[in-house]
Short mmCIF file of C-alpha atoms and ligand atoms in Angstrom, two decimals:
data_model
loop_
_atom_site.label_atom_id
_atom_site.label_comp_id
_atom_site.label_asym_id
_atom_site.label_seq_id
_atom_site.Cartn_x
_atom_site.Cartn_y
_atom_site.Cartn_z
CA MET A 1 -3.61 15.31 -7.93
CA PHE A 2 -4.52 15.96 -4.31
CA THR A 3 -2.04 14.46 -1.89
CA GLU A 4 -1.43 14.75 1.83
CA PRO A 5 -1.95 18.14 3.48
CA ARG A 6 1.08 20.29 2.59
CA ARG A 7 0.69 23.49 4.57
CA LEU A 8 -0.12 23.84 8.25
CA SER A 9 -3.36 25.57 7.29
CA ASP A 10 -4.42 22.47 5.28
CA PHE A 11 -4.57 20.31 8.41
CA PRO A 12 -7.82 19.91 10.33
CA ARG A 13 -7.78 21.87 13.60
CA HIS A 14 -8.47 18.75 15.65
CA ARG A 15 -5.58 16.28 15.74
CA GLY A 16 -7.02 12.95 14.59
CA TRP A 17 -7.79 12.03 10.98
CA LEU A 18 -7.41 9.26 8.40
CA GLU A 19 -5.23 9.30 5.27
CA VAL A 20 -5.33 6.47 2.70
CA ILE A 21 -2.63 5.77 0.09
CA CYS A 22 -3.93 3.33 -2.52
CA GLY A 23 -2.99 1.98 -5.96
CA SER A 24 -1.76 -1.15 -7.74
CA MET A 25 1.30 -3.20 -6.91
CA PHE A 26 4.60 -1.34 -7.56
CA SER A 27 2.78 2.03 -7.52
CA GLY A 28 4.82 3.44 -4.64
CA LYS A 29 2.33 3.04 -1.77
CA THR A 30 4.94 1.78 0.68
CA GLU A 31 7.50 4.42 -0.40
CA GLU A 32 4.92 7.15 0.19
CA LEU A 33 3.90 5.67 3.55
CA ILE A 34 7.57 5.51 4.68
CA ARG A 35 8.11 9.11 3.48
CA ARG A 36 5.20 10.44 5.55
CA LEU A 37 6.16 8.43 8.64
CA THR A 38 9.81 9.50 8.39
CA ARG A 39 8.74 13.16 8.23
CA ALA A 40 6.49 12.66 11.27
CA ARG A 41 9.50 11.27 13.16
CA ILE A 42 11.60 14.29 12.09
CA ALA A 43 8.83 16.41 13.64
CA ARG A 44 9.46 14.42 16.87
CA GLN A 45 6.07 12.77 16.77
CA ARG A 46 5.63 9.33 18.28
CA VAL A 47 5.02 6.93 15.39
CA GLU A 48 3.79 3.31 15.53
CA ILE A 49 3.79 1.16 12.39
CA PHE A 50 1.87 -2.06 11.81
CA LYS A 51 1.54 -4.66 9.08
CA PRO A 52 -0.35 -7.96 8.76
CA ALA A 53 1.67 -10.85 10.21
CA LEU A 54 0.86 -12.98 7.15
CA ASP A 55 2.92 -10.70 4.89
CA THR A 56 6.49 -11.88 5.42
CA ARG A 57 7.59 -11.45 1.78
CA TYR A 58 10.51 -9.08 2.37
CA HIS A 59 11.09 -9.14 6.11
CA ALA A 60 9.34 -10.56 9.19
CA GLN A 61 9.20 -7.15 10.90
CA ASP A 62 10.23 -4.36 8.55
CA VAL A 63 7.93 -2.66 6.07
CA VAL A 64 10.08 -2.72 2.88
CA SER A 65 9.37 -0.97 -0.44
CA HIS A 66 10.35 -2.32 -3.86
CA ASN A 67 12.88 0.51 -3.87
CA GLN A 68 14.54 -1.05 -0.79
CA THR A 69 13.61 1.72 1.65
CA SER A 70 12.39 0.25 4.93
CA ILE A 71 11.04 1.09 8.36
CA ARG A 72 10.62 -1.09 11.46
CA SER A 73 7.05 -2.26 12.10
CA THR A 74 5.06 -4.52 14.40
CA PRO A 75 3.38 -7.49 12.65
CA VAL A 76 -0.15 -8.11 13.98
CA GLN A 77 -2.68 -10.89 13.37
CA THR A 78 -5.80 -8.71 13.73
CA PRO A 79 -6.74 -5.00 13.65
CA ALA A 80 -7.83 -5.25 17.32
CA GLU A 81 -4.16 -5.74 18.27
CA ILE A 82 -3.37 -2.33 16.79
CA LEU A 83 -5.76 -0.71 19.30
CA LEU A 84 -4.01 -2.52 22.15
CA LEU A 85 -0.48 -1.71 20.97
CA ALA A 86 -0.93 1.94 19.90
CA GLY A 87 -0.57 3.47 23.35
CA GLY A 88 -2.07 6.73 24.60
CA SER A 89 1.11 8.66 23.77
CA THR A 90 1.07 7.73 20.04
CA ASP A 91 0.74 10.66 17.61
CA VAL A 92 0.80 8.79 14.28
CA VAL A 93 -0.17 5.22 13.32
CA GLY A 94 0.99 3.80 9.96
CA ILE A 95 -0.50 0.60 8.54
CA ASP A 96 0.86 -1.09 5.38
CA GLU A 97 -0.74 -3.83 3.21
CA ALA A 98 -4.11 -2.97 4.78
CA GLN A 99 -6.03 -5.00 2.18
CA PHE A 100 -4.97 -8.18 4.00
CA PHE A 101 -6.90 -7.20 7.15
CA ASP A 102 -10.63 -7.88 7.57
CA GLU A 103 -13.40 -5.26 7.67
CA SER A 104 -12.84 -4.63 11.40
CA LEU A 105 -9.87 -2.46 10.34
CA VAL A 106 -12.37 0.27 9.37
CA GLU A 107 -13.72 0.60 12.93
CA VAL A 108 -10.21 0.37 14.41
CA CYS A 109 -8.98 3.25 12.19
CA LYS A 110 -12.07 5.28 13.12
CA GLN A 111 -11.44 4.77 16.83
CA LEU A 112 -7.77 5.73 16.48
CA ALA A 113 -8.59 8.88 14.49
CA ASP A 114 -11.47 9.79 16.84
CA SER A 115 -9.04 9.58 19.76
CA GLY A 116 -6.74 12.20 18.17
CA ILE A 117 -4.27 10.01 16.24
CA ARG A 118 -3.18 10.72 12.63
CA VAL A 119 -3.77 7.38 10.89
CA ILE A 120 -2.01 6.67 7.56
CA VAL A 121 -3.11 3.49 5.79
CA ALA A 122 -1.54 2.06 2.60
CA GLY A 123 -3.08 -0.78 0.60
CA LEU A 124 -4.12 -2.25 -2.74
CA ASP A 125 -7.45 -0.78 -3.85
CA MET A 126 -8.11 -3.65 -6.31
CA ASP A 127 -7.30 -7.34 -6.33
CA TYR A 128 -5.83 -9.16 -9.34
CA ARG A 129 -9.26 -9.27 -11.00
CA GLY A 130 -9.83 -5.54 -10.62
CA ARG A 131 -12.34 -5.96 -7.77
CA PRO A 132 -12.31 -3.64 -4.72
CA PHE A 133 -10.08 -5.26 -2.10
CA GLY A 134 -11.14 -6.02 1.51
CA PRO A 135 -11.54 -3.03 3.85
CA ILE A 136 -9.95 -0.48 1.45
CA PRO A 137 -13.20 0.81 -0.18
CA ALA A 138 -14.72 1.65 3.23
CA LEU A 139 -11.46 3.25 4.37
CA LEU A 140 -11.44 5.42 1.21
CA ALA A 141 -15.02 6.49 1.94
CA THR A 142 -14.26 7.47 5.53
CA ALA A 143 -10.82 9.12 5.07
CA GLU A 144 -10.20 12.86 5.15
CA PHE A 145 -7.35 12.50 2.63
CA VAL A 146 -7.00 10.00 -0.22
CA THR A 147 -3.96 9.59 -2.49
CA LYS A 148 -4.05 7.23 -5.47
CA VAL A 149 -0.57 6.47 -6.78
CA HIS A 150 0.22 4.76 -10.10
CA ALA A 151 2.83 2.31 -11.34
CA VAL A 152 4.25 2.11 -14.88
CA CYS A 153 2.57 -0.42 -17.18
CA VAL A 154 5.16 -3.10 -18.00
CA CYS A 155 3.61 -3.59 -21.46
CA CYS A 156 3.34 -0.05 -22.83
CA GLY A 157 4.80 2.41 -20.29
CA GLU A 158 1.49 4.20 -19.55
CA LEU A 159 0.20 4.81 -16.01
CA ALA A 160 -0.81 1.49 -14.46
CA ALA A 161 -3.70 1.07 -12.01
CA TYR A 162 -4.06 -2.73 -12.18
CA SER A 163 -2.11 -5.65 -10.68
CA TYR A 164 -2.10 -8.35 -13.37
CA ARG A 165 -1.45 -11.85 -12.05
CA ILE A 166 0.92 -13.94 -14.15
CA ALA A 167 0.98 -16.87 -11.68
CA ALA A 168 -1.61 -19.61 -12.21
CA SER A 169 -3.77 -19.27 -9.07
CA GLU A 170 -7.32 -18.04 -8.48
CA LYS A 171 -6.97 -17.32 -4.74
CA GLN A 172 -7.67 -13.64 -3.92
CA VAL A 173 -4.62 -13.54 -1.65
CA LEU A 174 -1.47 -14.87 -3.29
CA LEU A 175 1.68 -13.38 -1.80
CA GLY A 176 4.00 -12.62 -4.65
CA GLU A 177 6.38 -10.32 -6.44
CA THR A 178 7.45 -9.68 -10.04
CA ASP A 179 7.32 -13.46 -10.52
CA SER A 180 3.56 -13.41 -9.83
CA TYR A 181 2.29 -9.90 -10.70
CA GLU A 182 2.74 -7.14 -13.26
CA ALA A 183 1.60 -3.52 -13.10
CA ARG A 184 -0.63 -2.87 -16.14
CA CYS A 185 -2.79 -0.08 -17.54
CA ARG A 186 -6.46 -0.78 -18.32
CA PRO A 187 -6.07 -1.85 -22.00
CA CYS A 188 -3.08 -4.12 -21.27
CA PHE A 189 -4.87 -5.56 -18.21
CA LEU A 190 -7.92 -6.34 -20.39
CA ALA A 191 -5.73 -7.80 -23.16
CA GLY A 192 -4.42 -10.41 -20.70
CA PRO A 193 -1.75 -12.77 -22.09
CA ALA A 194 -2.05 -11.08 -25.52
CA ALA A 195 -0.34 -7.95 -24.15
CA LYS A 196 3.40 -8.55 -24.27
CA SER A 197 5.25 -7.45 -21.14
CA TRP A 198 8.86 -6.34 -20.80
CA HIS A 199 9.23 -9.38 -18.57
CA ASP A 200 8.23 -11.66 -21.49
CA GLU A 201 10.63 -9.84 -23.81
CA GLN A 202 13.45 -10.25 -21.28
CA VAL A 203 12.79 -14.00 -21.03
CA ALA A 204 12.72 -14.28 -24.86
CA THR A 205 15.99 -12.29 -25.18
CA ASN A 206 17.69 -14.43 -22.53
CA ARG A 207 16.56 -17.62 -24.33
CA ALA A 208 17.83 -16.29 -27.69
CA GLN A 209 21.24 -15.51 -26.15
CA GLN A 210 21.67 -19.01 -24.68
P1 ADP B 301 3.93 -0.65 -3.62
O1 ADP B 301 4.01 -0.56 -2.11
O2 ADP B 301 2.83 0.18 -4.20
O3 ADP B 301 3.90 -2.08 -4.11
P2 ADP B 301 6.66 0.26 -3.46
O4 ADP B 301 6.61 1.57 -2.73
O5 ADP B 301 7.07 -0.94 -2.65
O6 ADP B 301 5.27 -0.01 -4.20
O7 ADP B 301 7.70 0.33 -4.68
C1 ADP B 301 7.71 1.34 -5.65
C2 ADP B 301 8.97 1.14 -6.46
O8 ADP B 301 8.84 -0.04 -7.24
C3 ADP B 301 9.29 2.18 -7.48
O9 ADP B 301 9.96 3.32 -6.93
C4 ADP B 301 10.22 1.44 -8.44
O10 ADP B 301 11.56 1.47 -7.96
C5 ADP B 301 9.76 -0.01 -8.30
N1 ADP B 301 9.05 -0.56 -9.47
C6 ADP B 301 9.19 -1.82 -9.94
N2 ADP B 301 8.35 -2.06 -10.98
C7 ADP B 301 7.66 -0.91 -11.19
C8 ADP B 301 6.63 -0.52 -12.12
N3 ADP B 301 6.14 -1.36 -13.04
N4 ADP B 301 6.14 0.74 -12.03
C9 ADP B 301 6.63 1.60 -11.10
N5 ADP B 301 7.60 1.29 -10.20
C10 ADP B 301 8.11 0.05 -10.23
MG1 MG B 302 3.80 -1.97 -0.62
#
């Protein structure tokens, strides 16, 4: 698996470029984003972090992973705000939950990278139906570095690339957690309710013990 550049010689000679971290829910996108941004800070680079203001699931301001690691961020309504807020002295811009932004995020990331900034974007590559999500496909096409991370399928333990919705809603954007989504591999995603998840087993066990 190709991940971020690891040696100094792997980096482009110019300073600006785009990295995308994609995958399903619970695949470790936010953990990986926080890891890269923390290392940039250790290298004394000036780091700015943004997330969509609509995503207040864990914290109004912090970017928080399911593993409880977190980093302070600035919530923004639109990608254009990122251009205004990432000042001339910024070395690295991190953006989480990028799938919630509109297509204008692609041009904003291009402008930031063109101006010499290392841009690291994390987001869901597919929605709950397995369709490419928002601006992510175009970001993948225009990035120098792409990392696809995988969760563990909650039905069979294989690598999971899909976010299976267990909540009854057909909206593309439904903010939710383990109560609304499960990480599933392709066969278990296709099997739908017929694939039994660990979550279902837990509920059945709890009922039996009552
Ligand atoms: P993402 O941003 O992709 O939703 P996070 O970085 O927030 O993912 O969280 C990853 C963490 O989620 C893992 O380290 C693990 O502790 C937890 N986790 C919960 N459910 C799963 C799962 N089904 N597969 C993998 N990790 C899971
Ligand atoms: Mg995340």
